[in-house]
PDB file of C-alpha atoms in Angstrom:
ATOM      1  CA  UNK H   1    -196.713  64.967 127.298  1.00 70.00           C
ATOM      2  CA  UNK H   2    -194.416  64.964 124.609  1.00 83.00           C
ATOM      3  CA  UNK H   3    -191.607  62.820 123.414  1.00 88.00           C
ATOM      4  CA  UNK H   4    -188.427  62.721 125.639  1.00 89.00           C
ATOM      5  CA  UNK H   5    -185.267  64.108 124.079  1.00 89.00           C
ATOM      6  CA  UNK H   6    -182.070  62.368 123.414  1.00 91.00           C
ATOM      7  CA  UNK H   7    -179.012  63.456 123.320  1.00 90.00           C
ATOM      8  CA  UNK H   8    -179.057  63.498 119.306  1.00 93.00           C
ATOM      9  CA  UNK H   9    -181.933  66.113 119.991  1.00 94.00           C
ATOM     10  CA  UNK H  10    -179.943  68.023 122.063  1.00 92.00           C
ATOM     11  CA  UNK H  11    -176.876  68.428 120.809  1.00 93.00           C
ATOM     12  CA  UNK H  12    -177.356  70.745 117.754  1.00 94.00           C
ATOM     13  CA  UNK H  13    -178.539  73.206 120.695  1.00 93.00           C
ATOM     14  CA  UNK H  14    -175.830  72.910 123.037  1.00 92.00           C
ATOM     15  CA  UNK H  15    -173.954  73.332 119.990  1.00 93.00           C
ATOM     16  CA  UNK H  16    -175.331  76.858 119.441  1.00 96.00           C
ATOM     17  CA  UNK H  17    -174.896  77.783 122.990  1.00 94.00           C
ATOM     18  CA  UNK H  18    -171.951  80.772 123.486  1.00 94.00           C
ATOM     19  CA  UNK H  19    -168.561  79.862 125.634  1.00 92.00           C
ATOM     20  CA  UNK H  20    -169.938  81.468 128.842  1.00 94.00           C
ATOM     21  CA  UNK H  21    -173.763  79.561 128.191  1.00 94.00           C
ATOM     22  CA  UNK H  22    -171.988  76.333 127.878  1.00 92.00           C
ATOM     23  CA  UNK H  23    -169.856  76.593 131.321  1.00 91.00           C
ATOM     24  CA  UNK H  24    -173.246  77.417 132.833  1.00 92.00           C
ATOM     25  CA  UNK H  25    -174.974  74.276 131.485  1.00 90.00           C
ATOM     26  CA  UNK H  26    -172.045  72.068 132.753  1.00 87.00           C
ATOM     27  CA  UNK H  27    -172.431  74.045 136.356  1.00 87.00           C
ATOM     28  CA  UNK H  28    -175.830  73.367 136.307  1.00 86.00           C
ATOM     29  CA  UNK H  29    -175.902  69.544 135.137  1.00 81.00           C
ATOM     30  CA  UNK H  30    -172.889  68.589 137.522  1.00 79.00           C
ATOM     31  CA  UNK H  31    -174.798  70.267 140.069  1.00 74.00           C
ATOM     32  CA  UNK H  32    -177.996  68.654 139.606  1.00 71.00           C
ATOM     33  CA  UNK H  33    -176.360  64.823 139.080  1.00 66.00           C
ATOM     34  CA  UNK H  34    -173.740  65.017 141.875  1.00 62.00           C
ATOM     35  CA  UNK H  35    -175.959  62.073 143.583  1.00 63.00           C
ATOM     36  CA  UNK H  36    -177.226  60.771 141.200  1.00 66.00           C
ATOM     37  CA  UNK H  37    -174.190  59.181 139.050  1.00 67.00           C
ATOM     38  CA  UNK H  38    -174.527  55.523 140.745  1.00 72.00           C
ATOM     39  CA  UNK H  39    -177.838  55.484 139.942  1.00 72.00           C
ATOM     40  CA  UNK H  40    -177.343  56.034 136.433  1.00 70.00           C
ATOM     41  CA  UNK H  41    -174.589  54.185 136.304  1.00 72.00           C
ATOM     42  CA  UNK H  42    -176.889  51.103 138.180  1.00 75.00           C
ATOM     43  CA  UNK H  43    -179.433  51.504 135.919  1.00 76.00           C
ATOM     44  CA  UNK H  44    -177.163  51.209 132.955  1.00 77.00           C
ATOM     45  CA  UNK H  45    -174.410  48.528 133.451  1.00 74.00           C
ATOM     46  CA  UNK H  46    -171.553  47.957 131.492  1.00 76.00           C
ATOM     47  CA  UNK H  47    -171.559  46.579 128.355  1.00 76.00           C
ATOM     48  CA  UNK H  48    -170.060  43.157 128.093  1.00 74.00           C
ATOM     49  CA  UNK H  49    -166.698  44.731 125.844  1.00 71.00           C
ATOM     50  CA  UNK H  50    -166.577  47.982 128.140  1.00 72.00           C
ATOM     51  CA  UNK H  51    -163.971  46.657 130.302  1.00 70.00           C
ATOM     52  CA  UNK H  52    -162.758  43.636 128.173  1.00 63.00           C
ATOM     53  CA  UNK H  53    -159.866  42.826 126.807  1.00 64.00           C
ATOM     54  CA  UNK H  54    -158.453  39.953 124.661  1.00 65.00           C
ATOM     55  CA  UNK H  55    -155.038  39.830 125.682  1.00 65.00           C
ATOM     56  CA  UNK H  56    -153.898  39.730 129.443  1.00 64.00           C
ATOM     57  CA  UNK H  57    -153.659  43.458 131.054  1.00 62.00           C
ATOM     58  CA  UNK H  58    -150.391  43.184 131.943  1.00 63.00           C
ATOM     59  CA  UNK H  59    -148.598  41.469 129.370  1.00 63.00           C
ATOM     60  CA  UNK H  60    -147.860  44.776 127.425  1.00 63.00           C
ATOM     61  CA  UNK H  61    -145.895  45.678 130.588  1.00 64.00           C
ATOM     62  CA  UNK H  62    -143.164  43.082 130.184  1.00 63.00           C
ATOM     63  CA  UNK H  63    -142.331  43.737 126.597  1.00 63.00           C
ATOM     64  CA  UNK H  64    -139.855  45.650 125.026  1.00 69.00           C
ATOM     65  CA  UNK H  65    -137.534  46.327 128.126  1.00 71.00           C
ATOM     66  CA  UNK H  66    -134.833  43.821 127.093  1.00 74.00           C
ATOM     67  CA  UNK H  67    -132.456  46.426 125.942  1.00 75.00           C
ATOM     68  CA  UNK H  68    -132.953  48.761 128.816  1.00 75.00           C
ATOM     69  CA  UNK H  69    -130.287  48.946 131.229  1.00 66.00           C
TER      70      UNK H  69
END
């Protein structure tokens, strides 16, 4: 069996693909991993800066609406 590809393999040949080739790969791969995002996405968990943020989310919110009004 040979080596598995990555998506650095595959790129260069989706790449080459024409418009209408292209729309049919994305028919076919949504169609094929409609179940099966949660299990990628439990077999893969987010990195620890993914979601993270230094500052508090909703601090930006309150800023800059002194003048409003």
């Amino acid at each position: 069996m040979g080596k598995p590809l990555t998506a650095d393999d595959v790129l260069p040949i989706v790449a080459s693909l024409t418009p209408k080739e292209k729309a049919r790969l994305l028919r076919l791969i949504s169609a094929r991993s409609a179940g099966s995002a949660a299990a990628a996405y439990a077999a893969t968990p987010p990195g620890r800066d993914e979601f993270s943020s230094d500052t508090d989310p909703l601090a930006w919110d309150g800023e800059g609406w002194e003048d409003v009004g």
